[in-house]
Coordinates of C-alpha atoms in Angstrom, one line a residue:
M1 CA -9.9 -30.0 -3.7
A2 CA -11.5 -26.9 -5.5
H3 CA -10.0 -23.5 -5.4
P4 CA -12.4 -21.1 -3.7
V5 CA -13.1 -18.3 -6.0
P6 CA -14.2 -14.7 -4.7
D7 CA -17.9 -13.9 -5.4
L8 CA -17.5 -11.0 -7.6
I9 CA -14.6 -12.7 -9.5
A10 CA -16.8 -15.7 -10.1
K11 CA -19.6 -13.6 -11.3
V12 CA -17.4 -12.3 -14.2
G13 CA -16.3 -15.8 -15.1
G14 CA -12.9 -15.7 -13.4
V15 CA -11.0 -19.1 -13.4
W16 CA -8.1 -19.9 -11.1
A17 CA -4.9 -19.9 -13.1
G18 CA -3.8 -23.1 -11.3
Q19 CA -0.8 -23.3 -9.0
D20 CA 2.0 -23.7 -11.7
L21 CA 0.8 -21.0 -13.9
Q22 CA 0.1 -18.6 -10.9
N23 CA 3.7 -19.2 -9.6
E24 CA 4.9 -18.1 -13.1
F25 CA 2.7 -14.9 -13.1
Q26 CA 3.6 -14.0 -9.6
R27 CA 7.3 -14.2 -10.6
E28 CA 6.7 -12.1 -13.8
V29 CA 4.9 -9.5 -11.8
A30 CA 7.3 -9.1 -9.1
E31 CA 10.0 -8.9 -11.8
M32 CA 8.1 -6.1 -13.5
L33 CA 7.7 -4.2 -10.1
K34 CA 11.3 -4.9 -9.0
R35 CA 10.3 -6.9 -6.0
N36 CA 12.0 -9.7 -4.2
N37 CA 8.9 -11.6 -2.8
P38 CA 6.6 -12.8 -5.6
R39 CA 4.3 -14.1 -3.1
V40 CA 2.9 -10.8 -1.7
F41 CA 0.1 -9.0 -3.1
P42 CA 1.6 -6.5 -5.3
G43 CA -1.0 -3.5 -4.7
A44 CA -0.3 -0.5 -2.5
Q45 CA -2.0 -0.8 1.0
P46 CA -4.2 2.0 2.4
V47 CA -3.6 4.0 5.5
S48 CA -6.4 5.0 7.6
F49 CA -6.8 8.9 7.7
A50 CA -5.9 10.5 10.9
K51 CA -5.5 14.1 12.0
K52 CA -1.5 14.1 11.3
H53 CA -2.5 13.6 7.6
L54 CA -4.4 16.9 7.5
D55 CA -0.9 18.6 7.4
E56 CA 0.3 16.0 4.8
L57 CA -2.3 16.9 2.5
K58 CA -0.6 20.4 2.6
T59 CA 2.7 19.2 1.8
Q60 CA 2.1 16.6 -0.8
D61 CA 0.0 16.4 -4.0
Y62 CA -3.0 14.3 -3.3
F63 CA -5.9 13.3 -5.4
V64 CA -9.4 12.4 -4.0
C65 CA -11.6 9.7 -5.4
E66 CA -14.6 7.6 -4.3
K67 CA -13.8 4.7 -2.1
T68 CA -16.6 2.2 -3.4
D69 CA -17.5 -0.9 -1.5
G70 CA -16.0 -3.4 -3.9
L71 CA -13.3 -6.0 -4.3
R72 CA -9.8 -4.7 -4.5
V73 CA -8.0 -6.4 -7.5
L74 CA -5.4 -5.7 -10.0
L75 CA -5.7 -6.3 -13.6
Y76 CA -2.9 -8.0 -15.3
L77 CA -2.6 -7.9 -19.1
T78 CA -0.2 -10.4 -20.7
D79 CA -0.2 -12.8 -23.5
D80 CA -0.4 -16.6 -24.0
G81 CA 3.4 -16.8 -24.5
Q82 CA 3.1 -18.5 -27.8
N83 CA 5.2 -17.5 -30.9
P84 CA 3.5 -14.6 -33.0
P85 CA 0.9 -13.9 -33.4
V86 CA 0.4 -13.9 -29.7
T87 CA -3.0 -14.1 -28.1
P88 CA -3.6 -11.4 -25.4
V89 CA -5.0 -12.7 -21.9
A90 CA -6.1 -11.0 -18.8
Y91 CA -6.0 -12.1 -15.2
L92 CA -7.6 -10.5 -12.0
I93 CA -5.4 -10.7 -9.0
D94 CA -7.1 -10.6 -5.5
R95 CA -5.4 -9.6 -2.2
R96 CA -4.6 -13.3 -1.7
N97 CA -2.4 -12.8 -4.7
D98 CA -4.3 -15.5 -6.5
Y99 CA -4.7 -15.1 -10.5
Y100 CA -7.9 -15.6 -12.0
W101 CA -8.3 -15.9 -15.8
V102 CA -11.0 -13.9 -17.5
D103 CA -12.1 -14.7 -21.0
R104 CA -12.3 -12.5 -24.0
L105 CA -10.7 -9.4 -22.4
R106 CA -8.9 -7.2 -24.8
F107 CA -7.2 -3.8 -24.4
P108 CA -6.1 -2.5 -27.7
H109 CA -2.9 -0.8 -28.0
H110 CA -2.8 2.9 -28.5
E111 CA -0.4 2.8 -31.4
N112 CA -2.9 0.7 -33.3
N113 CA -4.1 0.3 -37.0
P114 CA -7.8 0.0 -37.9
T115 CA -7.8 -3.7 -37.5
Y116 CA -6.8 -3.5 -33.8
S117 CA -4.1 -6.2 -34.3
R118 CA -2.1 -5.0 -31.3
F119 CA -3.0 -5.3 -27.9
H120 CA -1.4 -4.1 -24.3
T121 CA 0.5 -6.9 -22.6
R122 CA 2.8 -7.0 -19.3
T123 CA 0.5 -4.1 -18.2
L124 CA -0.7 -4.0 -14.6
L125 CA -3.6 -1.8 -13.5
D126 CA -4.8 -1.1 -9.9
G127 CA -8.8 -1.0 -9.1
E128 CA -11.5 -2.6 -7.7
L129 CA -14.5 -4.8 -9.0
V130 CA -17.9 -3.1 -8.0
E131 CA -21.4 -4.5 -8.5
D132 CA -24.1 -1.7 -9.1
R133 CA -27.7 -2.7 -8.4
H134 CA -30.3 -0.9 -10.5
P135 CA -33.9 -0.1 -9.4
D136 CA -35.3 -2.8 -11.4
G137 CA -33.2 -5.5 -9.8
R138 CA -30.6 -5.8 -12.7
T139 CA -26.6 -5.8 -11.6
T140 CA -23.8 -4.4 -13.5
I141 CA -20.3 -5.4 -12.6
K142 CA -17.5 -2.7 -13.3
F143 CA -13.8 -2.6 -13.1
L144 CA -12.9 0.7 -11.8
A145 CA -9.3 1.5 -12.4
F146 CA -7.5 4.1 -10.3
D147 CA -3.9 3.7 -11.2
C148 CA -1.6 2.5 -14.0
L149 CA 1.5 0.7 -12.3
V150 CA 3.1 -0.8 -15.4
C151 CA 2.3 -0.3 -19.1
D152 CA 3.8 -2.5 -21.9
N153 CA 6.5 -3.3 -19.3
K154 CA 7.3 0.3 -18.4
D155 CA 7.3 1.0 -14.9
M156 CA 5.0 3.9 -14.3
R157 CA 5.4 4.3 -10.6
E158 CA 8.0 6.8 -10.6
R159 CA 5.8 9.4 -12.3
P160 CA 3.4 11.6 -10.4
L161 CA -0.2 10.5 -10.2
D162 CA -1.6 12.9 -12.5
K163 CA 0.6 11.7 -15.2
R164 CA -0.1 8.2 -14.6
L165 CA -3.9 8.9 -14.7
A166 CA -3.5 10.7 -18.0
Y167 CA -1.6 7.8 -19.2
L168 CA -4.4 5.4 -18.1
K169 CA -6.9 7.5 -20.0
A170 CA -5.2 8.3 -23.1
Y171 CA -3.4 4.9 -23.6
I172 CA -5.7 2.3 -22.2
L173 CA -9.2 3.7 -21.7
K174 CA -9.4 5.7 -24.8
P175 CA -8.3 2.9 -27.4
Y176 CA -10.6 0.3 -25.3
T177 CA -13.7 2.5 -25.7
A178 CA -12.9 3.1 -29.4
W179 CA -12.6 -0.5 -30.1
L180 CA -16.1 -1.2 -28.5
K181 CA -17.5 1.5 -30.5
D182 CA -16.1 0.2 -33.8
F183 CA -16.9 -3.5 -32.7
P184 CA -20.1 -3.3 -30.9
A185 CA -20.4 -7.0 -30.8
Q186 CA -17.4 -7.2 -28.5
A187 CA -19.2 -4.9 -26.0
S188 CA -21.7 -7.9 -25.1
Q189 CA -18.8 -10.4 -24.6
Q190 CA -17.0 -8.1 -22.1
A191 CA -16.7 -9.8 -18.7
F192 CA -17.4 -6.4 -17.0
I193 CA -17.5 -2.5 -17.8
F194 CA -14.2 -1.0 -17.8
D195 CA -13.8 2.6 -16.6
D196 CA -11.6 4.7 -14.5
K197 CA -12.4 6.3 -11.2
K198 CA -13.2 9.8 -11.1
T199 CA -10.4 11.9 -9.3
E200 CA -10.2 15.5 -8.1
F201 CA -7.5 17.5 -6.6
A202 CA -7.3 17.2 -2.9
Y203 CA -8.6 20.8 -2.7
S204 CA -11.6 20.1 -4.5
L205 CA -13.1 18.2 -1.4
Q206 CA -16.3 20.2 -1.5
R207 CA -17.1 19.3 -5.0
M208 CA -16.3 15.6 -4.4
F209 CA -18.4 15.5 -1.3
E210 CA -21.4 17.3 -2.9
E211 CA -21.6 16.2 -6.6
I212 CA -19.5 13.0 -6.8
I213 CA -19.8 10.9 -3.7
P214 CA -22.2 11.5 -1.0
Q215 CA -20.6 9.0 1.7
V216 CA -17.4 7.2 1.5
K217 CA -14.2 8.5 0.0
K218 CA -10.5 7.7 -0.6
L219 CA -7.7 9.9 -0.9
H220 CA -4.5 8.5 -2.7
D221 CA -1.3 9.1 -4.5
Q222 CA 2.1 7.3 -4.2
H223 CA 0.6 5.7 -1.1
I224 CA -2.9 5.7 -0.2
L225 CA -4.9 7.4 2.6
K226 CA -8.3 6.1 3.3
W227 CA -10.8 8.4 4.8
K228 CA -14.1 7.3 6.0
P229 CA -16.8 8.9 8.2
P230 CA -15.6 8.1 11.8
H231 CA -18.4 5.5 12.4
D232 CA -17.6 3.7 9.2
N233 CA -13.9 2.8 10.1
T234 CA -13.4 -1.2 10.0
V235 CA -10.8 -3.6 10.9
D236 CA -10.3 -7.1 9.5
F237 CA -9.8 -9.7 12.3
L238 CA -9.4 -13.3 12.7
M239 CA -12.5 -14.7 14.3
H240 CA -11.9 -17.4 16.8
I241 CA -15.0 -19.1 18.2
E242 CA -15.4 -20.6 21.9
W243 CA -18.2 -22.9 21.5
A244 CA -21.2 -23.2 23.7
T245 CA -21.5 -26.6 25.4
I246 CA -24.4 -29.1 26.0
K247 CA -24.7 -32.1 28.1
P248 CA -24.8 -35.5 26.2
D249 CA -27.9 -37.7 25.9
L250 CA -28.2 -40.0 29.1
G251 CA -27.6 -43.1 27.1
D252 CA -24.4 -41.7 25.7
P253 CA -21.4 -43.6 27.2
D254 CA -19.3 -40.3 26.8
Q255 CA -20.8 -37.9 29.5
S256 CA -18.3 -35.2 28.7
L257 CA -19.7 -31.9 27.7
Q258 CA -20.3 -31.6 23.9
H259 CA -19.7 -28.6 21.6
D260 CA -22.9 -27.1 20.7
Y261 CA -22.4 -25.7 17.0
D262 CA -26.0 -24.5 16.8
S263 CA -26.3 -22.1 19.7
L264 CA -24.8 -18.5 20.0
P265 CA -21.2 -19.1 20.8
A266 CA -20.0 -18.6 24.4
G267 CA -17.4 -16.1 23.2
I268 CA -16.0 -15.0 19.8
G269 CA -12.5 -13.6 19.9
L270 CA -11.0 -11.1 17.6
Y271 CA -7.4 -11.4 16.7
I272 CA -5.0 -9.1 14.9
Y273 CA -2.0 -10.2 12.7
H274 CA 1.7 -9.5 13.8
G275 CA 3.3 -11.0 10.8
R276 CA 6.1 -13.1 12.7
N277 CA 5.6 -16.7 12.4
M278 CA 1.8 -16.4 11.9
D279 CA 1.6 -14.6 15.3
Y280 CA -2.0 -13.3 16.4
S281 CA -2.9 -11.3 19.4
Y282 CA -6.2 -11.1 21.0
V283 CA -7.9 -7.6 20.8
A284 CA -11.5 -7.9 22.1
D285 CA -14.7 -10.1 21.8
L286 CA -17.1 -9.6 19.0
Y287 CA -20.7 -8.7 20.1
L288 CA -23.2 -10.8 17.9
T289 CA -26.9 -11.3 18.2
S290 CA -28.4 -14.6 17.8
A291 CA -30.2 -13.3 14.4
E292 CA -26.6 -12.6 13.1
W293 CA -25.5 -15.9 14.2
D294 CA -28.2 -17.7 12.6
G295 CA -27.4 -15.7 9.3
L296 CA -23.7 -16.8 9.4
K297 CA -24.8 -20.5 9.9
L298 CA -26.8 -20.1 6.7
R299 CA -23.7 -19.2 4.7
G300 CA -22.8 -23.1 4.9
V301 CA -19.1 -22.2 5.0
P302 CA -16.5 -22.9 7.8
L303 CA -16.6 -20.0 10.4
Q304 CA -13.8 -21.0 12.9
D305 CA -10.8 -18.7 12.5
A306 CA -12.5 -17.1 9.4
I307 CA -11.6 -13.4 8.6
V308 CA -14.2 -10.8 9.4
E309 CA -14.6 -7.0 9.0
C310 CA -15.8 -5.3 11.9
F311 CA -16.8 -1.8 13.1
L312 CA -16.5 -0.3 16.5
E313 CA -20.0 0.6 17.6
D314 CA -20.7 3.3 20.2
T315 CA -24.1 2.3 22.0
T316 CA -24.5 5.7 23.6
T317 CA -27.6 7.3 21.9
S318 CA -27.7 11.1 20.9
D319 CA -29.9 11.8 24.1
G320 CA -27.1 10.6 26.2
S321 CA -28.9 7.3 27.1
S322 CA -27.2 3.8 26.6
S323 CA -28.2 0.3 25.7
K324 CA -26.7 -0.7 29.2
E325 CA -27.3 1.4 32.1
Q326 CA -24.9 1.5 35.3
P327 CA -25.9 2.4 38.9
D328 CA -24.3 5.9 38.4
G329 CA -26.0 6.7 35.3
P330 CA -25.6 6.0 31.4
A331 CA -22.5 3.8 30.5
H332 CA -20.6 4.8 27.3
I333 CA -20.0 1.4 25.9
K334 CA -18.2 0.5 22.6
R335 CA -18.2 -2.9 21.0
W336 CA -17.1 -4.5 17.9
R337 CA -19.8 -5.6 15.5
L338 CA -19.7 -7.6 12.5
Y339 CA -19.8 -5.8 9.2
R340 CA -19.2 -8.5 6.5
M341 CA -17.3 -11.8 6.1
R342 CA -14.2 -11.4 4.1
D343 CA -14.0 -14.6 2.1
D344 CA -11.4 -13.0 -0.2
K345 CA -8.7 -12.7 2.7
D346 CA -6.7 -15.4 4.4
E347 CA -5.1 -13.1 7.0
A348 CA -6.4 -10.3 9.4
N349 CA -5.3 -6.8 9.2
H350 CA -1.5 -6.3 10.5
I351 CA -1.3 -4.8 13.8
S352 CA 0.0 -1.3 12.0
T353 CA -3.2 -1.2 10.1
F354 CA -5.2 -1.8 13.2
E355 CA -3.4 0.9 15.1
S356 CA -3.8 3.4 12.1
V357 CA -7.7 2.6 12.1
I358 CA -7.9 3.1 15.9
D359 CA -6.0 6.5 15.6
S360 CA -8.3 7.5 12.9
I361 CA -11.5 6.6 15.1
Q362 CA -10.0 8.5 18.0
D363 CA -9.1 11.5 16.2
H364 CA -12.7 11.6 14.7
I365 CA -12.0 13.5 11.4
T366 CA -15.3 14.7 10.0
E367 CA -16.1 15.8 6.5
Q368 CA -16.3 19.4 7.9
D369 CA -13.0 18.9 9.2
L370 CA -11.5 18.2 5.7
L371 CA -13.6 21.0 4.1
N372 CA -12.3 23.5 6.8
H373 CA -8.6 22.7 5.5
A374 CA -9.8 22.9 1.8
D375 CA -8.5 26.5 1.2
A376 CA -5.1 25.9 2.8
I377 CA -4.6 22.7 0.9
R378 CA -5.3 24.6 -2.4
A379 CA -3.0 27.3 -1.5
A380 CA -0.1 25.1 -0.5
W381 CA -0.6 23.0 -3.9
K382 CA -0.7 26.4 -6.0
A383 CA 2.5 27.4 -4.4
R384 CA 4.1 24.1 -5.1
D385 CA 3.2 24.4 -8.8
A386 CA 4.4 27.9 -8.8
R387 CA 7.9 26.8 -7.6
K388 CA 7.9 23.9 -9.9
S389 CA 7.3 26.1 -12.9
S390 CA 9.4 29.1 -11.6
R391 CA 6.4 31.7 -11.8
P392 CA 4.6 33.6 -8.9
P393 CA 1.5 31.9 -7.6
Q394 CA -1.8 33.1 -9.1

């Protein structure tokens, strides 16, 4: 049976490593990160931003960068395991913890000679694949790196994020860019454009909002805080379908009701993951229009128990009216709507993730709320810097 490859990874020519080689790589990466379970995705998991995190921004050093709508992946740089001279190889790791080989990706070592004979190996970068669409219809796929977890088998995670980012720029991005400049023929062979995500100090929120990213953002350090406008918070659910039924033809000897796989389902339950013996619990029903259902059917993939990303829609309009009127006046209705299918995931969000998203929705932290705290965040940051350097704050 063919191994499904996430769409963006397929577009860059990613080829599944196969079970045996993947198992070997999973053990290697777990060993590099000093983790006991090689089966778990080794990247950090984001926490949805809630009101309590406003105080956290004043007590810890956070950086802010764009939350692009791409595919979260890790980039694992290793070698073919042969005797010298070894051949560098690169793998993308998706959130299923599956490994996909990408051809001709090379990352020259910073301690190199003009022939670029040495390359980074046993290096792990965190980032995401994004696809930019140009006005003329062309598309460009980029890998945007936002952290360096391991470099040449050296664990970087105990270093502050600003140091890790500086390491990423100086030791990985800079020699890579120089290599492509010296050997331009290599640029056309690269599977994607490699770059870092632009970061700012957390107190530079206004510049981030106004100059760099107009809509969706992420704040991150040793762990990741994910802020979105309140209406853009989403949850990944398992979707369990209760099929509509139809009566069989009169000539059919079996006169029991039959599943109608074509009509809009009788119900679509959304379930969240608890992590114990694959336990799931029901949260709510998904509200789906007939047109949306027709679109899902056209995808030609199994829909039962698929993972879907959903947002909580408030149907009350700005003038106080609602899509559903009650005898005593407008109703305030909230319902889960489909944002997109998550073909890259096998499991719904954990209950803890679901609860943090609900907290974020209920706290309703807006862009202006963040900007209102920017001065206090800056003052606290500068005070910490002053204490570290044993000099008065400027």
